[in-house]
Amino acid sequence: MQPANAERGQWGSRLGFIFAAAGSAIGLGNVWRFPTTVGQNGGAVFVLVYLLAVVGLSFFVMIAEFSLGRRTQRNPVGVYKTLAPGSAWKYLGVLGVLTGWGISSFYSVVAGWTLGYLWKTAVGAFNQASADQIASMFGSFVADPLTQISLHFLFMVATVLILMGGIKGGIERWSKILMPLLLGILVLLVVRSVTLPNAGIGLEYYLKPDWSKLTGRGVIAAVGQAFFSLSLGMGTMITYGSYLSRRENLVTAASWVCALDTLIALLAGFAIFPALFSVGLEPSIGAGLIFVVLPNIFNKIFLGNLFGAGFFLLLAIAAITSLISIVEVPAAYFIDERKWTRRKAVLVSGGGAFLAGIPAALSLGAVPGLSSLLTIENRTYGFLDLMNLLFGQYSLIIGSLGVAIFVGWKWGLSNLFAELREGNPDFRAERLFGFFIKFFCPIIIALLLIYLIFNPNAFA
Ligand code: PFF
């Protein structure tokens, strides 16, 4: 099948695709959310369950998404319109496009914080500040409307500019430069962190499982984290797969993306936990882990400002290569289904996400009414939290379940295997892949969804 129109484009090389897909997967989810969730769920034991979730669920959902995208060369809505014409399946694609818009709006706000903290750390704003002062500095930073909206705007403008460059010249070119840079800075931080005094305590927490800390909530959180981190459930990997040529081996590509994403998440843990314990802080601190705690750590180490600025630069890089993939989903929809030019599609998607992100940017203190919209079991959700809960969690789980059911039961395993044999004629693992995609993934994800409906705070 040929691309729908000249505005679509294709990846220039296999390596370019892997960098771009890994760039999508590796983001705030790995560097900020992964260590935070590890810290809230008992350390090493959570890491183990997370690894199982990547290998047993996410890897197969990723294969399914790549296959659908490459088969049809379409955006998520176009996929279902092509493979199940006239059916309600297209609404699964619509959900993906809406989710792309929803996630990009608040993701850009949080990504903006990395720019603010890059600047603050580089100029030494936290030097000599006490832990309490650092915490209140974060509070006043996120409560300042002008700063929040400007940083959100800046991040979205950078995203739109990269996306306007298209598939090969934009996403691929930038990912190839930014991804290796990211790995380099992270390795530097790990070396610094594991050589701090008392780093061993953090390493033990991170590596030696304490089985008494294994909880149902931890298992659910691990699976949810794996979907978020691997950009699954909203059609990002469908869209990236749609720019892929028939010669590529999808199983190898998915293996690389899963391995690189997991490597970065694990390295982020190695950078954070030894340092955290070295200065005697609690791992379960939650969402403020990076923005409230790390400046304390950077204050206490040699060349702290430099390492701190390096860390936030790394996080900004990771966030932008993810954000471009999120905004690309609605953009691909407009290009394919509405026949818009790439320029117009990207401007409308990015502009829409910017507007939708304004209430999120103002919901951390700037406009008090937006910071507490809903309370479930003692947990108060502001606008940003609600967007994260709805789009970043529920929607991704529903989307992943839908993809597994569609591929396993509607499109069918024989079509999937035929697609996997393109670029990999020796593919022989039909029974293994069939079992996981048709039975294991739908059942486990459905159970997860049921659990989430009854425990809306499971990820909170
Ligand atoms: N995987 C990204 C991260 O770990 O930060 C976030 C993300 C990107 C989620 C794309 C969902 C998505 F479709």
Short mmCIF file of C-alpha atoms and ligand atoms in Angstrom, two decimals:
data_model
loop_
_atom_site.label_atom_id
_atom_site.label_comp_id
_atom_site.label_asym_id
_atom_site.label_seq_id
_atom_site.Cartn_x
_atom_site.Cartn_y
_atom_site.Cartn_z
CA MET A 1 0.00 0.00 0.00
CA GLN A 2 1.28 3.47 -0.85
CA PRO A 3 1.23 6.40 1.57
CA ALA A 4 -2.09 8.28 1.41
CA ASN A 5 -0.55 11.50 0.16
CA ALA A 6 2.72 13.31 -0.30
CA GLU A 7 2.30 15.13 3.02
CA ARG A 8 2.79 11.85 4.92
CA GLY A 9 6.46 10.96 4.34
CA GLN A 10 8.53 7.98 5.53
CA TRP A 11 11.46 7.26 7.78
CA GLY A 12 14.81 7.59 6.03
CA SER A 13 16.48 4.60 7.66
CA ARG A 14 15.87 1.77 10.09
CA LEU A 15 18.07 3.40 12.69
CA GLY A 16 16.18 6.67 12.26
CA PHE A 17 12.90 4.90 12.96
CA ILE A 18 14.24 3.15 16.03
CA PHE A 19 15.65 6.42 17.39
CA ALA A 20 12.37 8.20 16.75
CA ALA A 21 10.20 5.46 18.30
CA ALA A 22 12.60 5.20 21.25
CA GLY A 23 12.51 8.99 21.46
CA SER A 24 8.74 8.81 21.76
CA ALA A 25 8.90 6.13 24.42
CA ILE A 26 11.67 7.74 26.45
CA GLY A 27 10.33 10.81 28.18
CA LEU A 28 9.10 12.22 31.46
CA GLY A 29 7.68 8.73 31.95
CA ASN A 30 11.15 7.21 32.30
CA VAL A 31 13.17 9.87 34.00
CA TRP A 32 10.60 11.35 36.34
CA ARG A 33 7.58 9.03 36.60
CA PHE A 34 9.49 5.72 36.76
CA PRO A 35 11.71 6.56 39.79
CA THR A 36 8.74 8.25 41.49
CA THR A 37 6.60 5.13 41.07
CA VAL A 38 9.45 2.83 42.14
CA GLY A 39 9.80 4.97 45.28
CA GLN A 40 6.07 4.71 46.02
CA ASN A 41 5.90 0.96 45.49
CA GLY A 42 8.69 -0.56 47.47
CA GLY A 43 11.78 -0.38 45.28
CA ALA A 44 13.33 -3.46 43.68
CA VAL A 45 10.23 -5.61 43.78
CA PHE A 46 8.36 -3.04 41.70
CA VAL A 47 11.24 -2.93 39.23
CA LEU A 48 10.92 -6.69 38.74
CA VAL A 49 7.16 -6.54 38.10
CA TYR A 50 7.72 -3.63 35.74
CA LEU A 51 10.19 -5.69 33.72
CA LEU A 52 7.63 -8.51 33.48
CA ALA A 53 4.97 -6.04 32.31
CA VAL A 54 7.27 -4.77 29.57
CA VAL A 55 8.15 -8.25 28.31
CA GLY A 56 4.75 -9.92 28.79
CA LEU A 57 2.33 -7.17 27.76
CA SER A 58 3.78 -3.99 26.31
CA PHE A 59 6.10 -5.68 23.84
CA PHE A 60 3.17 -7.50 22.21
CA VAL A 61 0.89 -4.44 22.18
CA MET A 62 3.74 -2.54 20.51
CA ILE A 63 4.09 -5.24 17.83
CA ALA A 64 0.31 -5.04 17.27
CA GLU A 65 0.42 -1.22 16.93
CA PHE A 66 3.41 -1.25 14.56
CA SER A 67 1.71 -3.90 12.40
CA LEU A 68 -1.57 -1.99 12.12
CA GLY A 69 0.25 1.22 11.22
CA ARG A 70 2.53 -0.29 8.64
CA ARG A 71 -0.19 -2.45 7.07
CA THR A 72 -2.48 0.50 6.41
CA GLN A 73 0.01 3.42 6.30
CA ARG A 74 -2.62 5.41 8.11
CA ASN A 75 -3.30 7.32 11.34
CA PRO A 76 -5.23 5.47 14.10
CA VAL A 77 -8.67 6.45 12.72
CA GLY A 78 -7.65 5.50 9.17
CA VAL A 79 -6.40 2.11 10.41
CA TYR A 80 -9.82 1.02 11.61
CA LYS A 81 -11.63 2.63 8.67
CA THR A 82 -9.39 0.64 6.32
CA LEU A 83 -9.38 -2.71 8.11
CA ALA A 84 -12.94 -2.71 9.48
CA PRO A 85 -14.87 -0.36 7.17
CA GLY A 86 -18.23 0.89 8.33
CA SER A 87 -17.73 -0.49 11.88
CA ALA A 88 -17.61 1.23 15.24
CA TRP A 89 -13.91 0.36 15.57
CA LYS A 90 -13.04 3.75 14.14
CA TYR A 91 -14.07 5.28 17.47
CA LEU A 92 -11.09 3.52 19.04
CA GLY A 93 -8.97 5.57 16.63
CA VAL A 94 -10.94 8.71 17.50
CA LEU A 95 -10.23 8.02 21.18
CA GLY A 96 -6.53 7.79 20.32
CA VAL A 97 -6.56 11.13 18.48
CA LEU A 98 -8.42 12.80 21.37
CA THR A 99 -5.99 11.22 23.82
CA GLY A 100 -3.07 12.62 21.84
CA TRP A 101 -4.56 16.05 22.15
CA GLY A 102 -5.35 15.53 25.86
CA ILE A 103 -1.93 14.18 26.86
CA SER A 104 0.00 16.73 24.82
CA SER A 105 -1.78 19.58 26.59
CA PHE A 106 -0.57 18.75 30.10
CA TYR A 107 2.64 16.96 29.09
CA SER A 108 3.85 20.24 27.62
CA VAL A 109 3.14 22.01 30.92
CA VAL A 110 5.23 19.55 32.95
CA ALA A 111 7.89 19.57 30.23
CA GLY A 112 8.01 23.36 30.64
CA TRP A 113 9.05 22.87 34.28
CA THR A 114 12.21 21.16 33.07
CA LEU A 115 13.16 24.34 31.20
CA GLY A 116 12.48 26.46 34.27
CA TYR A 117 14.56 24.15 36.45
CA LEU A 118 17.33 23.94 33.88
CA TRP A 119 17.65 27.70 34.13
CA LYS A 120 17.26 27.89 37.92
CA THR A 121 19.84 25.17 38.54
CA ALA A 122 22.33 26.58 36.05
CA VAL A 123 22.26 30.05 37.66
CA GLY A 124 22.49 28.58 41.16
CA ALA A 125 19.02 29.66 42.36
CA PHE A 126 18.97 26.80 44.89
CA ASN A 127 22.48 27.29 46.26
CA GLN A 128 22.38 27.71 50.04
CA ALA A 129 18.60 27.16 50.12
CA SER A 130 17.24 24.85 52.83
CA ALA A 131 15.04 21.87 51.99
CA ASP A 132 11.95 23.83 53.07
CA GLN A 133 12.93 26.81 50.95
CA ILE A 134 13.47 24.55 47.94
CA ALA A 135 10.00 23.05 48.44
CA SER A 136 8.35 26.45 48.66
CA MET A 137 10.32 27.64 45.63
CA PHE A 138 8.71 24.79 43.66
CA GLY A 139 5.30 25.82 45.02
CA SER A 140 5.70 29.42 43.95
CA PHE A 141 7.23 28.40 40.61
CA VAL A 142 4.22 26.31 39.60
CA ALA A 143 1.81 28.92 40.95
CA ASP A 144 3.16 31.74 38.81
CA PRO A 145 0.76 32.06 35.83
CA LEU A 146 3.07 33.95 33.50
CA THR A 147 5.99 31.55 33.97
CA GLN A 148 3.77 28.49 33.57
CA ILE A 149 2.10 29.69 30.39
CA SER A 150 5.31 31.02 28.85
CA LEU A 151 7.22 27.77 29.42
CA HIS A 152 4.28 25.71 28.14
CA PHE A 153 4.14 27.98 25.08
CA LEU A 154 7.88 27.71 24.48
CA PHE A 155 7.77 23.94 24.64
CA MET A 156 4.82 23.71 22.28
CA VAL A 157 6.42 26.09 19.77
CA ALA A 158 9.59 23.97 19.70
CA THR A 159 7.46 20.86 19.17
CA VAL A 160 5.49 22.42 16.31
CA LEU A 161 8.69 23.63 14.62
CA ILE A 162 10.25 20.16 14.73
CA LEU A 163 7.06 18.56 13.43
CA MET A 164 6.80 21.02 10.56
CA GLY A 165 10.09 19.58 9.30
CA GLY A 166 8.17 16.36 8.61
CA ILE A 167 9.08 12.74 9.15
CA LYS A 168 12.62 12.43 7.85
CA GLY A 169 13.83 16.02 8.13
CA GLY A 170 12.04 16.78 11.41
CA ILE A 171 11.31 13.92 13.80
CA GLU A 172 14.03 11.57 12.58
CA ARG A 173 16.82 14.14 12.31
CA TRP A 174 16.24 15.55 15.75
CA SER A 175 15.80 12.19 17.42
CA LYS A 176 19.11 11.00 16.01
CA ILE A 177 20.89 13.97 17.56
CA LEU A 178 19.01 14.17 20.85
CA MET A 179 18.78 10.51 21.86
CA PRO A 180 22.51 9.72 22.06
CA LEU A 181 23.05 13.03 23.89
CA LEU A 182 20.47 12.00 26.42
CA LEU A 183 22.13 8.65 27.04
CA GLY A 184 25.49 10.38 27.50
CA ILE A 185 24.24 12.82 30.15
CA LEU A 186 22.40 10.08 31.99
CA VAL A 187 25.47 7.84 32.19
CA LEU A 188 27.42 10.79 33.60
CA LEU A 189 24.79 11.33 36.29
CA VAL A 190 24.75 7.62 37.17
CA VAL A 191 28.53 7.66 37.64
CA ARG A 192 28.21 10.71 39.91
CA SER A 193 25.35 9.22 41.88
CA VAL A 194 26.80 5.76 42.56
CA THR A 195 30.08 7.23 43.77
CA LEU A 196 28.44 9.37 46.48
CA PRO A 197 28.88 8.37 50.15
CA ASN A 198 26.30 5.77 51.25
CA ALA A 199 25.24 5.12 47.67
CA GLY A 200 25.10 1.42 48.64
CA ILE A 201 21.89 1.92 50.62
CA GLY A 202 20.14 3.29 47.57
CA LEU A 203 21.52 0.54 45.36
CA GLU A 204 20.21 -2.08 47.77
CA TYR A 205 16.78 -0.46 47.83
CA TYR A 206 16.73 -0.40 44.05
CA LEU A 207 18.17 -3.85 43.39
CA LYS A 208 17.37 -6.17 46.29
CA PRO A 209 13.69 -7.14 46.25
CA ASP A 210 11.81 -7.02 49.53
CA TRP A 211 8.95 -9.40 48.75
CA SER A 212 6.83 -8.10 51.61
CA LYS A 213 6.46 -4.88 49.61
CA LEU A 214 4.72 -6.64 46.70
CA THR A 215 1.14 -5.33 46.53
CA GLY A 216 -1.75 -5.50 44.07
CA ARG A 217 -1.51 -1.76 43.67
CA GLY A 218 2.17 -2.10 42.84
CA VAL A 219 1.41 -4.64 40.10
CA ILE A 220 -1.24 -2.39 38.55
CA ALA A 221 1.02 0.63 38.79
CA ALA A 222 3.82 -1.31 37.08
CA VAL A 223 1.61 -2.33 34.14
CA GLY A 224 0.22 1.19 33.78
CA GLN A 225 3.71 2.62 33.93
CA ALA A 226 4.85 0.24 31.20
CA PHE A 227 2.08 1.40 28.80
CA PHE A 228 2.71 5.05 29.49
CA SER A 229 6.45 4.69 29.19
CA LEU A 230 6.28 2.75 25.92
CA SER A 231 3.79 5.22 24.37
CA LEU A 232 1.13 2.56 23.91
CA GLY A 233 -2.63 2.75 23.81
CA MET A 234 -3.29 5.96 21.89
CA GLY A 235 -1.90 5.11 18.49
CA THR A 236 1.53 6.75 18.69
CA MET A 237 3.20 3.52 17.67
CA ILE A 238 0.50 2.95 15.02
CA THR A 239 1.32 6.36 13.58
CA TYR A 240 5.11 5.85 13.75
CA GLY A 241 4.68 2.38 12.22
CA SER A 242 2.73 3.95 9.36
CA TYR A 243 5.86 5.78 8.20
CA LEU A 244 7.83 2.53 8.09
CA SER A 245 8.81 0.70 4.93
CA ARG A 246 7.83 -2.92 4.25
CA ARG A 247 11.44 -4.07 4.45
CA GLU A 248 11.75 -3.54 8.21
CA ASN A 249 11.57 -6.32 10.76
CA LEU A 250 8.88 -5.22 13.23
CA VAL A 251 9.81 -7.71 15.94
CA THR A 252 13.41 -6.49 15.96
CA ALA A 253 12.29 -2.86 15.95
CA ALA A 254 9.91 -3.41 18.90
CA SER A 255 12.62 -5.29 20.79
CA TRP A 256 15.01 -2.38 20.36
CA VAL A 257 12.46 0.22 21.43
CA CYS A 258 11.44 -1.77 24.51
CA ALA A 259 15.08 -2.43 25.43
CA LEU A 260 16.20 1.19 25.02
CA ASP A 261 13.20 2.56 26.92
CA THR A 262 13.79 0.12 29.77
CA LEU A 263 17.50 0.87 29.80
CA ILE A 264 16.84 4.61 30.23
CA ALA A 265 14.25 4.02 32.95
CA LEU A 266 16.63 1.72 34.83
CA LEU A 267 19.50 4.19 34.43
CA ALA A 268 17.28 7.00 35.74
CA GLY A 269 16.73 4.89 38.86
CA PHE A 270 20.49 4.37 39.20
CA ALA A 271 20.97 8.13 38.93
CA ILE A 272 18.33 8.95 41.52
CA PHE A 273 18.18 6.34 44.30
CA PRO A 274 21.82 6.28 45.40
CA ALA A 275 21.84 10.10 45.47
CA LEU A 276 18.53 10.20 47.31
CA PHE A 277 19.72 7.88 50.09
CA SER A 278 23.09 9.53 50.17
CA VAL A 279 21.50 12.74 51.46
CA GLY A 280 19.08 10.81 53.68
CA LEU A 281 15.77 11.50 51.94
CA GLU A 282 12.65 9.35 51.69
CA PRO A 283 12.07 7.49 48.38
CA SER A 284 8.29 7.64 48.67
CA ILE A 285 8.07 11.42 48.41
CA GLY A 286 5.92 11.28 45.26
CA ALA A 287 5.48 13.67 42.37
CA GLY A 288 7.83 16.26 43.81
CA LEU A 289 10.74 13.79 43.76
CA ILE A 290 12.68 15.52 41.04
CA PHE A 291 11.67 19.14 41.35
CA VAL A 292 11.67 19.33 45.14
CA VAL A 293 14.27 16.77 46.18
CA LEU A 294 16.92 16.81 43.49
CA PRO A 295 17.96 20.44 43.95
CA ASN A 296 18.82 19.45 47.54
CA ILE A 297 21.02 16.72 46.20
CA PHE A 298 22.67 18.92 43.59
CA ASN A 299 23.38 21.42 46.36
CA LYS A 300 25.34 18.85 48.28
CA ILE A 301 27.53 17.46 45.55
CA PHE A 302 30.65 18.67 43.87
CA LEU A 303 29.81 20.57 40.65
CA GLY A 304 26.15 20.27 41.66
CA ASN A 305 24.93 23.13 39.47
CA LEU A 306 26.53 21.57 36.44
CA PHE A 307 25.12 18.11 37.13
CA GLY A 308 21.74 19.62 38.01
CA ALA A 309 21.53 21.64 34.83
CA GLY A 310 22.66 18.53 32.89
CA PHE A 311 19.89 16.53 34.49
CA PHE A 312 17.12 19.00 33.61
CA LEU A 313 18.51 19.40 30.12
CA LEU A 314 18.27 15.65 29.80
CA LEU A 315 14.68 15.68 30.99
CA ALA A 316 13.77 18.48 28.56
CA ILE A 317 15.32 16.51 25.68
CA ALA A 318 13.49 13.34 26.69
CA ALA A 319 10.22 15.27 26.98
CA ILE A 320 10.41 16.97 23.59
CA THR A 321 11.04 13.78 21.62
CA SER A 322 7.97 12.31 23.35
CA LEU A 323 5.81 15.38 22.92
CA ILE A 324 6.44 15.48 19.17
CA SER A 325 5.16 11.90 18.92
CA ILE A 326 2.03 12.75 20.89
CA VAL A 327 1.18 15.83 18.79
CA GLU A 328 1.94 13.83 15.63
CA VAL A 329 -1.08 11.58 16.23
CA PRO A 330 -3.78 14.26 15.75
CA ALA A 331 -1.60 15.83 13.03
CA ALA A 332 -1.49 12.53 11.09
CA TYR A 333 -5.26 12.29 11.44
CA PHE A 334 -5.73 15.74 9.85
CA ILE A 335 -3.22 14.96 7.08
CA ASP A 336 -4.78 11.59 6.17
CA GLU A 337 -8.45 12.04 6.86
CA ARG A 338 -8.91 15.75 6.18
CA LYS A 339 -6.21 16.02 3.51
CA TRP A 340 -4.66 19.04 5.23
CA THR A 341 -1.09 20.13 4.58
CA ARG A 342 1.41 19.04 7.25
CA ARG A 343 1.92 22.69 8.18
CA LYS A 344 -1.75 23.33 8.86
CA ALA A 345 -2.25 19.97 10.60
CA VAL A 346 0.69 20.54 12.94
CA LEU A 347 -0.30 24.14 13.69
CA VAL A 348 -3.86 23.17 14.57
CA SER A 349 -2.79 20.14 16.68
CA GLY A 350 -0.09 22.05 18.53
CA GLY A 351 -2.22 25.18 18.87
CA GLY A 352 -5.17 23.15 20.18
CA ALA A 353 -2.94 21.38 22.68
CA PHE A 354 -1.49 24.72 23.80
CA LEU A 355 -4.97 26.15 24.44
CA ALA A 356 -6.13 22.99 26.22
CA GLY A 357 -2.97 23.13 28.34
CA ILE A 358 -3.68 26.64 29.67
CA PRO A 359 -6.08 25.51 32.42
CA ALA A 360 -3.59 22.74 33.32
CA ALA A 361 -0.80 25.33 33.52
CA LEU A 362 -2.94 27.46 35.80
CA SER A 363 -4.10 24.60 38.01
CA LEU A 364 -1.12 24.42 40.36
CA GLY A 365 -1.89 27.46 42.43
CA ALA A 366 -2.32 30.27 39.92
CA VAL A 367 -6.11 29.90 39.78
CA PRO A 368 -7.20 28.25 43.04
CA GLY A 369 -10.51 27.01 41.58
CA LEU A 370 -8.61 24.83 39.09
CA SER A 371 -6.45 23.09 41.67
CA SER A 372 -9.26 21.16 43.35
CA LEU A 373 -11.98 20.06 40.97
CA LEU A 374 -12.73 16.60 42.27
CA THR A 375 -12.02 14.61 45.42
CA ILE A 376 -11.96 10.81 45.40
CA GLU A 377 -11.09 9.04 48.65
CA ASN A 378 -9.14 11.92 50.21
CA ARG A 379 -7.20 12.60 47.02
CA THR A 380 -7.93 15.95 45.39
CA TYR A 381 -7.58 16.29 41.66
CA GLY A 382 -6.82 19.57 39.98
CA PHE A 383 -7.24 20.16 36.26
CA LEU A 384 -3.80 18.77 35.37
CA ASP A 385 -4.29 15.69 37.57
CA LEU A 386 -7.67 15.04 35.97
CA MET A 387 -6.27 15.27 32.44
CA ASN A 388 -3.49 12.89 33.48
CA LEU A 389 -5.96 10.47 35.05
CA LEU A 390 -8.39 10.49 32.12
CA PHE A 391 -6.02 10.65 29.15
CA GLY A 392 -2.69 9.46 30.58
CA GLN A 393 -4.11 6.45 32.40
CA TYR A 394 -7.65 5.29 31.63
CA SER A 395 -7.53 6.14 27.98
CA LEU A 396 -4.21 4.35 27.38
CA ILE A 397 -5.42 1.20 29.11
CA ILE A 398 -8.69 1.23 27.10
CA GLY A 399 -6.72 1.86 23.92
CA SER A 400 -4.24 -0.98 24.56
CA LEU A 401 -7.09 -3.36 25.34
CA GLY A 402 -8.84 -2.28 22.12
CA VAL A 403 -5.69 -2.85 20.04
CA ALA A 404 -5.12 -6.33 21.49
CA ILE A 405 -8.79 -7.33 20.92
CA PHE A 406 -8.84 -5.85 17.43
CA VAL A 407 -5.67 -7.59 16.31
CA GLY A 408 -6.34 -10.88 18.11
CA TRP A 409 -10.02 -11.24 17.31
CA LYS A 410 -11.10 -8.94 14.48
CA TRP A 411 -8.20 -8.35 12.10
CA GLY A 412 -6.96 -11.80 13.02
CA LEU A 413 -3.69 -13.51 13.79
CA SER A 414 -3.09 -14.67 10.22
CA ASN A 415 -3.10 -11.07 9.00
CA LEU A 416 -0.80 -10.11 11.84
CA PHE A 417 1.63 -12.91 11.04
CA ALA A 418 1.57 -12.05 7.34
CA GLU A 419 2.53 -8.49 8.28
CA LEU A 420 5.28 -9.69 10.61
CA ARG A 421 6.69 -11.89 7.83
CA GLU A 422 7.19 -8.80 5.66
CA GLY A 423 10.78 -7.87 6.32
CA ASN A 424 11.16 -11.04 8.42
CA PRO A 425 10.32 -14.09 6.27
CA ASP A 426 11.76 -16.42 8.91
CA PHE A 427 9.21 -15.43 11.57
CA ARG A 428 8.27 -18.68 13.34
CA ALA A 429 6.90 -17.67 16.74
CA GLU A 430 3.22 -17.86 15.74
CA ARG A 431 2.05 -19.83 18.78
CA LEU A 432 3.83 -17.64 21.28
CA PHE A 433 2.65 -14.38 19.69
CA GLY A 434 -0.85 -15.79 19.14
CA PHE A 435 -1.19 -16.74 22.80
CA PHE A 436 0.01 -13.38 24.08
CA ILE A 437 -1.91 -11.16 21.66
CA LYS A 438 -5.16 -13.09 21.52
CA PHE A 439 -5.49 -14.24 25.14
CA PHE A 440 -2.91 -13.08 27.64
CA CYS A 441 -2.87 -9.35 26.84
CA PRO A 442 -6.65 -8.81 26.51
CA ILE A 443 -7.39 -10.75 29.70
CA ILE A 444 -4.73 -9.10 31.84
CA ILE A 445 -5.48 -5.60 30.52
CA ALA A 446 -9.23 -6.11 31.01
CA LEU A 447 -8.61 -7.16 34.62
CA LEU A 448 -6.47 -4.07 35.07
CA LEU A 449 -9.21 -1.87 33.71
CA ILE A 450 -11.80 -3.40 36.00
CA TYR A 451 -9.47 -2.86 38.94
CA LEU A 452 -8.95 0.75 37.89
CA ILE A 453 -12.67 1.44 37.63
CA PHE A 454 -13.08 0.35 41.23
CA ASN A 455 -9.85 1.95 42.45
CA PRO A 456 -9.53 5.26 40.63
CA ASN A 457 -6.69 6.21 42.97
CA ALA A 458 -4.54 3.24 42.02
CA PHE A 459 -2.11 5.44 40.11
CA ALA A 460 -2.55 8.56 42.17
N1 PFF B 1 6.22 7.53 26.61
C1 PFF B 1 6.24 8.91 27.01
C2 PFF B 1 7.03 9.03 28.29
O1 PFF B 1 7.48 8.01 28.84
O2 PFF B 1 7.21 10.13 28.77
C3 PFF B 1 4.88 9.50 27.17
C4 PFF B 1 3.89 9.11 26.11
C5 PFF B 1 4.17 9.33 24.77
C6 PFF B 1 2.73 8.50 26.47
C7 PFF B 1 3.29 8.92 23.79
C8 PFF B 1 1.83 8.08 25.50
C9 PFF B 1 2.12 8.29 24.17
F1 PFF B 1 1.31 7.88 23.26
#
